XYZ file of N, CA and C in Angstrom:
813
model
N 52.237 -47.852 77.241
C 52.389 -46.194 77.203
C 53.231 -46.026 76.100
N 54.458 -46.903 76.010
C 55.337 -46.754 74.831
C 54.439 -46.865 73.593
N 53.753 -47.832 73.548
C 52.917 -48.035 72.199
C 52.228 -47.068 71.797
N 51.456 -46.399 72.901
C 50.563 -45.195 72.444
C 51.292 -44.054 72.116
N 52.462 -43.830 72.605
C 53.269 -42.698 72.069
C 53.751 -42.883 70.618
N 54.128 -44.289 70.366
C 54.627 -44.518 68.960
C 53.482 -44.226 68.108
N 52.315 -44.833 68.377
C 51.128 -44.643 67.585
C 50.823 -42.960 67.245
N 50.966 -42.231 68.417
C 50.720 -40.915 68.259
C 51.712 -40.124 67.214
N 52.928 -40.590 67.427
C 53.934 -39.949 66.664
C 53.707 -40.351 65.171
N 53.421 -41.590 64.717
C 53.176 -41.991 63.451
C 51.940 -41.257 62.888
N 50.910 -40.858 63.589
C 49.829 -40.238 63.294
C 50.223 -38.595 62.884
N 50.852 -38.138 63.674
C 51.332 -36.724 63.568
C 52.176 -36.606 62.203
N 53.045 -37.583 61.982
C 53.999 -37.546 60.793
C 53.174 -37.783 59.656
N 52.185 -38.675 59.736
C 51.434 -38.709 58.447
C 50.509 -37.615 58.055
N 50.059 -36.859 59.189
C 49.347 -35.578 58.911
C 50.151 -34.505 58.307
N 51.487 -34.565 58.694
C 52.369 -33.582 58.111
C 52.828 -33.910 56.706
N 52.746 -35.099 56.336
C 52.964 -35.434 54.889
C 51.859 -35.091 53.896
N 50.614 -34.678 54.338
C 49.400 -34.483 53.472
C 49.889 -33.192 52.464
N 49.624 -33.227 51.091
C 50.017 -32.307 50.341
C 49.007 -30.986 50.605
N 49.447 -29.823 50.523
C 48.618 -28.673 50.488
C 47.728 -28.520 49.287
N 46.487 -28.199 49.396
C 45.649 -27.995 48.391
C 46.183 -26.891 47.185
N 45.889 -27.348 46.020
C 46.352 -26.554 44.854
C 45.669 -25.179 44.755
N 46.229 -24.075 44.732
C 45.642 -22.775 44.699
C 44.780 -22.773 43.367
N 43.667 -21.946 43.295
C 42.845 -21.704 42.152
C 43.648 -21.028 41.198
N 43.818 -21.378 39.881
C 44.537 -20.603 38.988
C 43.844 -19.492 38.496
N 44.393 -18.394 38.219
C 43.946 -17.095 37.762
C 44.499 -16.937 36.431
N 43.605 -16.212 35.513
C 44.017 -15.770 34.091
C 44.820 -14.498 34.157
N 45.877 -14.560 33.267
C 46.741 -13.300 33.285
C 46.731 -12.998 31.775
N 46.666 -11.712 31.418
C 46.961 -11.311 30.085
C 48.251 -11.393 29.693
N 48.436 -12.031 28.533
C 49.685 -12.266 27.968
C 50.124 -11.232 26.846
N 49.247 -10.179 26.569
C 49.588 -9.407 25.534
C 48.954 -8.038 25.958
N 49.371 -6.815 25.308
C 48.807 -5.544 25.586
C 47.241 -5.486 25.272
N 46.473 -4.792 26.067
C 45.026 -4.659 25.600
C 45.022 -3.700 24.482
N 43.821 -4.012 23.713
C 43.490 -3.047 22.481
C 43.158 -1.856 22.792
N 43.403 -0.905 21.786
C 43.072 0.427 21.903
C 41.444 0.619 21.923
N 40.803 1.666 22.527
C 39.425 1.714 22.380
C 39.176 2.178 20.855
N 37.873 1.778 20.376
C 37.417 2.079 19.045
C 37.182 3.415 18.934
N 37.525 4.031 17.700
C 37.303 5.531 17.575
C 35.706 6.024 17.862
N 35.521 7.103 18.322
C 34.157 7.487 18.475
C 33.419 7.639 17.215
N 32.074 7.086 16.948
C 31.316 7.131 15.777
C 30.396 8.308 15.922
N 30.424 9.123 14.862
C 29.317 10.210 14.917
C 28.396 10.041 13.718
N 27.153 9.374 13.962
C 26.326 9.047 12.879
C 25.604 10.340 12.402
N 25.138 10.351 10.999
C 24.603 11.587 10.586
C 23.129 11.591 11.204
N 22.782 12.659 11.755
C 21.387 12.828 12.263
C 20.511 13.357 11.233
N 19.246 12.619 10.961
C 18.314 13.011 9.982
C 17.948 14.538 10.120
N 17.653 15.248 9.043
C 17.284 16.709 9.238
C 15.733 16.714 9.351
N 15.071 15.616 9.299
C 13.468 15.660 9.285
C 13.004 14.640 10.145
N 11.740 14.527 10.546
C 11.319 13.401 11.197
C 10.800 12.372 10.228
N 11.447 11.109 10.538
C 10.996 10.247 9.422
C 9.404 9.727 9.465
N 8.866 10.033 10.662
C 7.449 9.752 10.926
C 6.729 10.643 9.771
N 7.197 11.747 9.548
C 6.371 12.763 8.733
C 6.749 12.565 7.186
N 7.639 11.637 6.784
C 8.111 11.496 5.492
C 6.939 11.108 4.461
N 6.091 10.336 5.060
C 4.822 9.745 4.309
C 5.254 8.403 3.662
N 6.440 7.859 3.851
C 6.835 6.528 3.234
C 6.337 5.472 4.092
N 6.031 4.461 3.473
C 5.467 3.362 4.268
C 6.587 2.576 5.042
N 7.844 2.369 4.202
C 8.821 1.589 4.648
C 8.754 0.213 4.284
N 9.823 -0.474 4.308
C 9.804 -1.877 4.067
C 9.601 -2.793 5.089
N 9.622 -2.170 6.479
C 9.389 -2.883 7.693
C 7.984 -2.661 8.137
N 7.022 -2.271 7.528
C 5.723 -1.812 7.950
C 5.159 -2.889 8.805
N 4.896 -2.375 10.064
C 4.240 -3.509 11.038
C 2.962 -4.205 10.511
N 2.191 -3.276 9.641
C 0.952 -3.827 9.173
C 1.261 -4.961 8.364
N 2.334 -5.008 7.430
C 2.590 -6.211 6.697
C 3.049 -7.546 7.581
N 3.571 -7.254 8.655
C 3.946 -8.246 9.666
C 2.666 -8.832 10.320
N 1.826 -8.171 10.499
C 0.711 -8.539 11.175
C -0.403 -8.945 10.397
N -0.318 -9.334 9.138
C -1.232 -9.544 8.036
C -1.582 -11.167 8.346
N -2.905 -11.572 8.236
C -3.168 -12.971 8.487
C -2.653 -13.621 7.161
N -2.749 -15.071 7.251
C -2.249 -15.897 6.004
C -3.315 -15.633 4.854
N -2.580 -15.389 3.672
C -3.369 -15.176 2.457
C -3.829 -13.860 2.170
N -3.474 -12.752 3.181
C -3.775 -11.405 2.805
C -2.815 -10.767 2.034
N -3.269 -9.563 1.324
C -2.318 -8.974 0.330
C -1.499 -7.925 1.082
N -0.219 -7.869 0.620
C 0.786 -6.850 1.217
C 0.196 -5.324 0.902
N 0.551 -4.497 1.742
C 0.333 -3.122 1.443
C 1.322 -2.759 0.110
N 1.201 -1.747 -0.629
C 1.910 -1.250 -1.683
C 3.290 -1.134 -1.211
N 4.339 -1.611 -2.012
C 5.816 -1.611 -1.509
C 6.481 -0.297 -2.252
N 7.060 0.527 -1.324
C 7.679 1.675 -1.769
C 8.835 1.283 -2.732
N 9.015 1.998 -3.927
C 10.413 1.901 -4.765
C 11.211 2.960 -4.578
N 12.227 2.720 -3.996
C 13.229 3.719 -3.902
C 13.155 4.635 -2.610
N 13.574 5.668 -2.554
C 13.474 6.722 -1.425
C 12.627 7.737 -1.809
N 11.533 8.046 -1.072
C 10.630 9.214 -1.588
C 11.426 10.545 -1.319
N 11.278 11.282 -2.397
C 11.711 12.787 -2.314
C 10.698 13.459 -1.489
N 10.851 14.173 -0.523
C 9.929 14.900 0.419
C 9.192 15.921 -0.478
N 9.809 16.399 -1.482
C 9.174 17.470 -2.333
C 8.141 16.858 -3.363
N 8.230 15.550 -3.472
C 7.282 14.981 -4.428
C 5.944 14.690 -3.813
N 4.817 14.676 -4.734
C 3.596 14.574 -4.224
C 3.149 13.201 -4.102
N 3.957 12.186 -4.533
C 3.545 10.767 -4.516
C 4.833 9.830 -4.297
N 4.479 8.601 -3.773
C 5.551 7.659 -3.739
C 5.363 6.511 -4.835
N 6.442 6.366 -5.615
C 6.096 5.318 -6.568
C 6.156 3.917 -5.895
N 5.263 2.948 -6.186
C 5.120 1.792 -5.469
C 4.897 0.667 -6.465
N 5.072 -0.538 -5.806
C 4.798 -1.733 -6.718
C 3.614 -2.561 -5.882
N 2.789 -3.282 -6.720
C 1.635 -3.981 -6.064
C 1.817 -5.422 -6.535
N 2.081 -6.347 -5.442
C 2.159 -7.612 -5.852
C 0.922 -8.442 -6.329
N 0.737 -9.076 -7.403
C -0.365 -9.797 -7.898
C 0.075 -11.128 -8.131
N -0.837 -12.097 -8.355
C -0.515 -13.518 -8.616
C 0.382 -13.771 -9.756
N 0.158 -12.860 -10.759
C 0.862 -13.155 -12.100
C 2.283 -12.189 -12.184
N 2.477 -11.307 -11.276
C 3.674 -10.625 -11.257
C 3.449 -9.300 -10.354
N 3.879 -8.270 -10.929
C 3.866 -6.980 -10.247
C 3.347 -5.887 -11.053
N 2.560 -5.002 -10.419
C 1.899 -3.815 -11.169
C 2.538 -2.472 -10.539
N 2.998 -1.594 -11.525
C 3.591 -0.319 -11.099
C 2.768 0.690 -10.800
N 2.809 1.459 -9.812
C 1.804 2.569 -9.575
C 2.554 3.643 -8.818
N 1.637 4.753 -8.428
C 1.879 5.801 -7.565
C 0.789 5.996 -6.578
N 1.434 6.280 -5.287
C 0.451 6.417 -4.168
C 0.467 7.845 -3.727
N -0.748 8.434 -3.518
C -0.933 9.744 -3.098
C -1.709 9.730 -1.778
N -0.967 10.104 -0.681
C -1.666 10.072 0.704
C -2.003 11.401 1.144
N -3.110 11.835 1.785
C -3.206 13.081 2.235
C -2.554 13.152 3.614
N -2.388 14.510 3.986
C -1.604 14.766 5.305
C -2.539 14.695 6.390
N -2.890 13.406 6.845
C -3.739 13.339 7.839
C -3.625 11.803 8.448
N -3.901 11.684 9.694
C -4.009 10.362 10.216
C -5.109 9.651 10.282
N -6.174 10.301 9.822
C -7.524 9.734 9.707
C -7.755 8.949 8.547
N -8.654 7.948 8.565
C -8.879 7.176 7.402
C -9.900 7.819 6.381
N -9.447 7.990 5.328
C -10.427 8.610 4.279
C -10.756 7.673 3.165
N -11.732 8.156 2.288
C -11.915 7.182 1.249
C -10.953 6.859 0.234
N -10.829 5.638 -0.362
C -9.781 5.223 -1.178
C -10.190 5.427 -2.543
N -9.246 5.768 -3.469
C -9.649 5.670 -4.962
C -8.519 4.929 -5.584
N -8.895 4.002 -6.658
C -7.858 3.455 -7.498
C -8.149 3.875 -8.866
N -6.977 4.357 -9.472
C -7.105 4.776 -10.782
C -6.474 3.815 -11.839
N -7.115 3.271 -12.770
C -6.706 2.369 -13.750
C -6.710 2.911 -15.279
N -5.320 2.765 -15.720
C -5.351 3.200 -17.146
C -4.078 2.237 -17.832
N -4.202 2.297 -19.013
C -2.873 1.463 -19.717
C -1.546 2.267 -19.270
N -1.729 3.607 -19.126
C -0.368 4.421 -18.795
C -0.939 5.251 -17.699
N -0.447 5.142 -16.653
C -0.995 6.168 -15.434
C -0.664 7.512 -15.611
N 0.323 8.015 -16.467
C 0.537 9.347 -16.637
C -0.833 9.991 -17.487
N -1.573 9.193 -17.981
C -2.680 9.728 -18.795
C -3.665 10.582 -17.809
N -3.642 10.307 -16.578
C -4.587 10.955 -15.669
C -4.078 12.505 -15.135
N -3.035 12.778 -15.863
C -2.476 14.243 -15.768
C -2.471 14.532 -14.239
N -3.100 15.678 -13.890
C -2.988 16.150 -12.390
C -4.205 15.638 -11.633
N -5.123 14.825 -12.140
C -6.293 14.203 -11.420
C -5.923 13.568 -10.203
N -4.961 12.719 -10.106
C -4.574 12.191 -8.731
C -4.356 13.188 -7.656
N -3.660 14.240 -7.923
C -3.420 15.305 -7.115
C -4.678 16.049 -6.648
N -5.597 16.155 -7.475
C -6.962 16.926 -7.266
C -7.621 15.990 -6.393
N -7.737 14.642 -6.496
C -8.394 13.839 -5.661
C -7.778 13.739 -4.257
N -6.555 13.749 -4.239
C -5.842 13.820 -2.704
C -6.219 15.157 -1.989
N -6.134 16.276 -2.847
C -6.321 17.358 -2.054
C -7.842 17.634 -1.697
N -8.721 16.801 -2.320
C -10.054 16.769 -2.070
C -10.363 15.751 -0.757
N -9.119 15.069 -0.389
C -9.506 14.237 0.796
C -9.438 12.952 0.418
N -8.864 12.377 -0.483
C -8.917 11.011 -0.915
C -7.483 10.375 -0.885
N -7.241 9.073 -0.327
C -5.976 8.425 -0.693
C -6.192 7.760 -2.134
N -5.150 8.011 -2.930
C -5.224 7.619 -4.332
C -4.097 6.565 -4.739
N -4.428 5.530 -5.310
C -3.437 4.626 -5.953
C -3.728 4.597 -7.402
N -2.722 4.980 -8.049
C -2.798 5.239 -9.566
C -1.993 4.162 -10.260
N -2.659 3.161 -11.082
C -1.807 1.958 -11.493
C -1.884 2.004 -12.991
N -0.725 1.488 -13.641
C -0.690 1.099 -15.019
C -1.204 -0.283 -15.152
N -2.391 -0.385 -15.632
C -3.100 -1.597 -15.839
C -3.378 -2.023 -17.322
N -2.789 -3.268 -17.604
C -3.133 -3.731 -18.841
C -3.601 -5.241 -18.720
N -4.218 -5.601 -17.798
C -4.687 -6.949 -17.763
C -6.188 -7.203 -17.465
N -6.764 -8.147 -17.838
C -8.310 -8.324 -17.571
C -8.316 -9.662 -16.338
N -7.199 -9.904 -15.845
C -7.165 -10.929 -14.852
C -8.073 -10.610 -13.597
N -9.103 -11.075 -13.396
C -10.215 -10.761 -12.206
C -9.367 -10.753 -10.721
N -8.470 -11.764 -10.722
C -7.730 -12.027 -9.456
C -6.878 -10.736 -9.256
N -6.229 -10.187 -10.411
C -5.264 -8.873 -10.237
C -6.227 -7.862 -9.708
N -7.369 -7.780 -10.097
C -8.171 -6.476 -9.687
C -8.524 -6.776 -8.242
N -8.756 -7.873 -7.769
C -9.136 -8.185 -6.338
C -7.951 -8.085 -5.532
N -6.778 -8.282 -5.948
C -5.423 -8.053 -5.323
C -5.443 -6.447 -4.979
N -5.684 -5.777 -6.113
C -5.479 -4.304 -6.000
C -6.415 -3.791 -4.926
N -7.726 -4.151 -4.897
C -8.629 -3.743 -3.673
C -8.024 -4.218 -2.563
N -7.624 -5.359 -2.309
C -6.986 -5.867 -0.967
C -5.880 -4.984 -0.523
N -5.025 -4.674 -1.558
C -3.788 -3.879 -1.246
C -4.146 -2.543 -0.830
N -5.228 -1.958 -1.485
C -5.599 -0.652 -1.098
C -6.235 -0.527 0.328
N -6.818 -1.346 0.822
C -7.412 -1.322 2.135
C -6.493 -1.535 3.261
N -5.144 -1.951 2.726
C -4.097 -2.168 3.968
C -3.425 -0.810 4.214
N -3.732 0.083 3.235
C -3.050 1.383 3.482
C -3.483 2.070 4.826
N -2.840 2.529 5.507
C -3.305 3.061 6.953
C -4.274 4.246 6.816
N -4.237 4.867 5.593
C -4.944 6.065 5.432
C -6.320 5.891 4.790
N -6.678 4.718 4.511
C -7.715 4.204 3.755
C -8.991 3.764 4.653
N -10.122 4.132 4.354
C -11.303 3.555 4.936
C -11.883 2.586 4.138
N -11.730 1.198 4.595
C -12.124 0.251 3.713
C -13.552 0.072 3.347
N -14.448 0.861 3.861
C -15.937 0.888 3.727
C -16.134 1.970 2.575
N -15.261 2.669 2.059
C -15.373 3.826 1.151
C -14.381 3.621 0.164
N -14.615 2.706 -1.035
C -13.689 2.488 -2.090
C -14.287 2.726 -3.418
N -13.570 3.545 -4.263
C -14.084 3.721 -5.630
C -12.933 3.518 -6.621
N -13.478 3.056 -7.807
C -12.444 2.770 -8.867
C -12.845 3.633 -10.165
N -11.781 4.354 -10.620
C -11.978 5.017 -11.728
C -11.021 4.377 -12.833
N -11.647 4.231 -14.112
C -10.797 3.395 -15.088
C -11.144 4.182 -16.531
N -10.012 4.221 -17.335
C -9.966 4.936 -18.723
C -9.820 3.832 -19.749
N -10.486 4.117 -20.804
C -10.238 3.522 -22.160
C -10.352 1.892 -21.901
N -9.418 1.209 -22.316
C -9.359 -0.279 -22.316
C -9.454 -0.785 -20.947
N -9.089 -0.149 -19.795
C -9.045 -0.557 -18.506
C -10.492 -0.585 -17.958
N -11.510 0.048 -18.574
C -12.727 0.266 -17.971
C -13.500 -0.984 -17.942
N -13.357 -1.763 -19.040
C -14.175 -3.138 -18.886
C -13.579 -3.899 -17.638
N -12.299 -4.116 -17.514
C -11.618 -5.056 -16.412
C -12.121 -4.378 -15.166
N -12.161 -2.914 -14.955
C -12.655 -2.399 -13.740
C -14.181 -2.677 -13.401
N -14.979 -2.468 -14.381
C -16.458 -2.926 -13.997
C -16.670 -4.387 -13.797
N -15.992 -5.225 -14.560
C -16.126 -6.609 -14.242
C -15.461 -6.807 -12.796
N -14.425 -6.254 -12.456
C -13.944 -6.423 -10.989
C -14.784 -6.019 -10.079
N -15.408 -4.804 -10.238
C -16.140 -4.195 -9.158
C -17.532 -4.975 -9.251
N -17.954 -5.715 -10.320
C -19.174 -6.288 -10.243
C -19.008 -7.601 -9.257
N -17.703 -8.114 -9.278
C -17.370 -9.288 -8.433
C -16.944 -9.030 -6.988
N -16.668 -7.709 -6.695
C -16.204 -7.324 -5.413
C -17.019 -6.372 -4.761
N -17.668 -6.913 -3.562
C -18.504 -5.935 -3.069
C -17.688 -4.610 -2.202
N -16.491 -4.667 -2.071
C -15.820 -3.738 -1.497
C -15.688 -2.570 -2.232
N -15.924 -2.513 -3.662
C -15.999 -1.511 -4.675
C -17.368 -0.780 -4.557
N -17.398 0.375 -4.049
C -18.696 0.964 -3.684
C -19.202 1.822 -4.801
N -18.167 2.408 -5.569
C -18.541 3.266 -6.738
C -17.546 2.971 -7.947
N -17.845 3.348 -9.120
C -17.098 3.223 -10.275
C -17.221 4.378 -11.152
N -16.227 4.918 -11.885
C -16.258 5.846 -12.913
C -15.665 5.413 -14.084
N -16.197 5.389 -15.293
C -15.597 4.952 -16.538
C -15.522 5.983 -17.404
N -14.073 6.310 -17.863
C -13.861 7.311 -18.911
C -13.678 6.726 -20.352
N -14.559 7.051 -21.273
C -14.530 6.555 -22.542
C -14.539 5.061 -22.529
N -15.554 4.512 -21.817
C -15.529 3.110 -21.733
C -15.508 2.356 -23.098
N -14.792 1.155 -23.026
C -14.825 0.310 -24.295
C -15.202 -1.148 -23.842
N -15.998 -1.605 -24.721
C -16.521 -3.031 -24.779
C -17.219 -3.481 -23.527
N -17.892 -2.347 -22.907
C -18.821 -2.616 -21.744
C -19.955 -3.443 -22.015
N -20.449 -4.569 -21.438
C -21.386 -5.186 -21.717
C -22.632 -4.846 -20.729
N -23.913 -5.103 -21.043
C -24.886 -4.869 -20.015
C -24.932 -5.835 -18.933
N -24.318 -6.931 -19.224
C -24.238 -7.975 -18.135
C -23.290 -7.431 -16.944
N -22.340 -6.787 -17.447
C -21.234 -6.266 -16.379
C -21.873 -5.185 -15.524
N -22.952 -4.277 -16.291
C -23.599 -3.142 -15.394
C -24.566 -3.952 -14.558
N -25.149 -4.945 -14.978
C -26.393 -5.515 -14.161
C -25.555 -6.209 -12.837
N -24.512 -6.840 -12.996
C -23.642 -7.370 -11.846
C -23.106 -6.199 -10.936
N -23.066 -4.981 -11.434
C -22.518 -3.942 -10.600
C -23.511 -3.320 -9.969
N -24.767 -3.259 -10.434
C -26.013 -2.447 -9.919
C -26.326 -3.062 -8.369
N -26.747 -2.183 -7.563
C -27.432 -0.763 -7.782
C -26.262 0.225 -7.211
N -25.075 0.001 -7.291
C -23.916 0.941 -6.719
C -23.816 2.206 -7.751
N -23.329 3.186 -7.149
C -23.241 4.490 -7.882
C -22.091 4.207 -9.316
N -22.661 4.646 -10.508
C -21.895 4.530 -11.583
C -21.726 6.018 -12.321
N -20.527 6.309 -12.752
C -20.179 7.386 -13.599
C -19.776 6.973 -14.941
N -20.534 7.408 -16.008
C -19.828 7.134 -17.288
C -19.482 8.497 -17.946
N -18.201 8.685 -18.471
C -17.952 9.913 -19.283
C -17.447 9.334 -20.667
N -18.075 10.277 -21.677
C -17.843 10.035 -22.922
C -17.786 11.250 -23.786
N -17.174 11.202 -24.978
C -17.175 12.402 -25.852
C -18.644 12.853 -26.229
N -18.977 14.136 -26.285
C -20.259 14.444 -26.628
C -20.603 14.088 -28.052
N -19.614 13.914 -28.868
C -19.711 13.566 -30.321
C -20.124 12.117 -30.498
N -19.818 11.413 -29.533
C -20.152 9.960 -29.570
C -20.576 9.256 -28.235
N -21.962 9.298 -28.126
C -22.668 8.958 -26.965
C -23.450 7.589 -27.149
N -23.345 7.110 -28.200
C -24.117 5.945 -28.632
C -23.798 4.674 -27.616
N -22.502 4.495 -27.428
C -22.028 3.432 -26.581
C -22.524 3.617 -25.058
N -22.323 4.847 -24.481
C -22.803 5.157 -23.311
C -24.323 5.011 -23.082
N -25.005 5.669 -24.132
C -26.506 5.525 -23.949
C -27.138 4.107 -24.035
N -26.287 3.277 -24.827
C -26.819 1.796 -25.002
C -26.795 1.104 -23.490
N -25.982 1.711 -22.634
C -25.853 1.283 -21.078
C -26.921 1.697 -20.258
N -27.502 2.773 -20.571
C -28.406 3.552 -19.487
C -29.318 2.600 -19.142
N -30.298 1.848 -20.001
C -31.363 1.032 -19.593
C -30.972 -0.098 -18.561
N -29.952 -0.445 -18.579
C -29.283 -1.518 -17.649
C -28.949 -0.970 -16.270
N -28.725 0.272 -16.241
C -28.445 0.887 -14.847
C -29.754 1.046 -13.923
N -29.566 0.494 -12.578
C -30.822 0.681 -11.879
C -30.425 1.471 -10.549
N -28.934 1.800 -10.419
C -28.676 2.634 -9.375
C -28.509 4.041 -9.566
N -27.789 4.673 -8.734
C -27.458 6.131 -9.026
C -26.370 6.281 -10.342
N -26.744 6.863 -11.296
C -26.042 6.920 -12.433
C -25.790 8.401 -12.799
N -24.446 8.582 -13.254
C -24.375 10.145 -13.795
C -23.640 9.846 -15.208
N -24.228 10.412 -16.305
C -23.456 10.274 -17.546
C -23.110 11.598 -17.982
N -21.714 11.689 -18.161
C -21.160 13.080 -18.399
C -20.618 13.219 -19.821
N -21.111 13.899 -20.691
C -20.694 14.100 -21.893
C -19.764 15.355 -22.071
N -18.436 15.054 -22.682
C -17.487 16.089 -22.709
C -17.387 16.496 -24.070
N -17.355 17.937 -24.320
C -17.214 18.406 -25.646
C -15.970 17.882 -26.290
N -15.911 17.605 -27.532
C -14.738 17.222 -28.288
C -14.323 15.726 -28.066
N -13.418 15.567 -28.890
C -12.875 13.960 -28.723
C -11.910 13.870 -27.654
N -11.742 12.888 -27.164
C -10.634 12.701 -26.082
C -10.250 11.069 -25.942
N -9.310 10.837 -25.250
C -8.928 9.499 -24.939
C -8.647 9.475 -23.487
N -9.499 8.715 -22.770
C -9.139 8.423 -21.211
C -9.094 9.677 -20.511
N -7.944 9.712 -19.797
C -7.651 10.906 -18.833
C -7.591 12.200 -19.415
N -7.576 12.301 -20.735
C -7.405 13.633 -21.561
C -8.663 14.521 -21.193
N -9.660 13.686 -20.870
C -11.035 14.300 -20.618
C -10.950 15.315 -19.509
N -10.052 14.966 -18.463
C -9.892 15.730 -17.314
C -9.211 17.110 -17.500
N -8.679 17.076 -18.679
C -8.073 18.393 -19.005
C -8.887 19.335 -19.692
N -10.050 18.825 -20.183
C -11.098 19.674 -20.940
C -12.032 20.282 -20.082
N -12.233 21.461 -20.110
C -13.383 22.019 -19.376
C -13.253 21.800 -17.867
N -14.285 21.417 -17.220
C -14.516 21.167 -15.837
C -14.834 19.664 -15.374
N -14.688 18.664 -16.320
C -15.147 17.256 -15.906
C -14.371 16.722 -14.821
N -13.187 16.960 -14.605
C -12.445 16.563 -13.485
C -13.075 17.030 -12.005
N -13.465 18.351 -12.094
C -14.171 18.753 -10.881
C -15.401 18.229 -10.797
N -16.249 17.921 -11.769
C -17.542 17.282 -11.723
C -17.469 15.976 -11.205
N -16.399 15.239 -11.627
C -16.248 13.828 -11.175
C -16.016 13.771 -9.591
N -15.149 14.723 -9.214
C -14.620 14.751 -7.734
C -15.908 15.123 -6.991
N -16.719 16.024 -7.361
C -17.993 16.565 -6.622
C -18.970 15.478 -6.668
N -18.990 14.618 -7.764
C -19.965 13.488 -7.787
C -19.566 12.412 -6.742
N -18.222 12.305 -6.718
C -17.866 11.074 -5.795
C -17.869 11.424 -4.442
N -17.501 12.758 -4.055
C -17.764 13.410 -2.651
C -19.368 13.265 -2.189
N -20.269 13.472 -3.211
C -21.677 13.232 -2.889
C -21.977 11.978 -2.584
N -21.393 11.006 -2.994
C -21.767 9.558 -2.715
C -21.603 9.249 -1.123
N -20.734 10.069 -0.579
C -20.438 9.466 0.832
C -20.897 10.877 1.882
N -21.030 11.907 1.233
C -21.351 12.959 2.131
C -22.885 13.397 2.171
N -23.616 12.718 1.203
C -25.072 12.974 0.957
C -25.217 14.275 0.273
């Protein structure tokens, strides 16, 4: 009995010697908290960005393009809402082309028109008249004969959200006319072509373009070059002879040739 009590006493004493568990430490702030940030009042736009007509640098169309596809025209700067067009850049294999994009105020897909000239200002107000007639217009300063550059332009145009890729026309003036007809002859997306004061056009280029609609405008005082092409044309052709001498887009400021060209183009798709 004595031994049992001794063992019990030792057991109780041993239990009393066990250290208590360490409490879980807590984090305490050692410095005063920071003052809240001042309230930020951002400037609220006075217009709906969706109505600005600008494509934007983060156009989801560009992000969704398959490998090897062309980018839509890239806007240059911020578009003035009072302006009739957006200055753009078009990326081609050999560099960049400068241009202006005229888009109609509609969400529908409409025919697209490319205007090519050594200096796009030569078209005067013709791009505006085309836009008001219901076209999306891409006017380009064009000084190259590179076929791949022309194909890039066509692919760029059809990436624009307001362009119907099944209705594409190309207008070209002076030295750009040969590159335009050669390009259209090699690209089935080009449905119609109009050449103003065409230079160095060959019958082979016309044959490759046949039988698509072709308009040729030339000074009434110098019709020999245009008439030399007539026998090679097998499709819908319109030869427009303008009184007086002119250079390229200047023809559109003389009389009513601009209106005739727009009427001709509308007739190709409306019957």
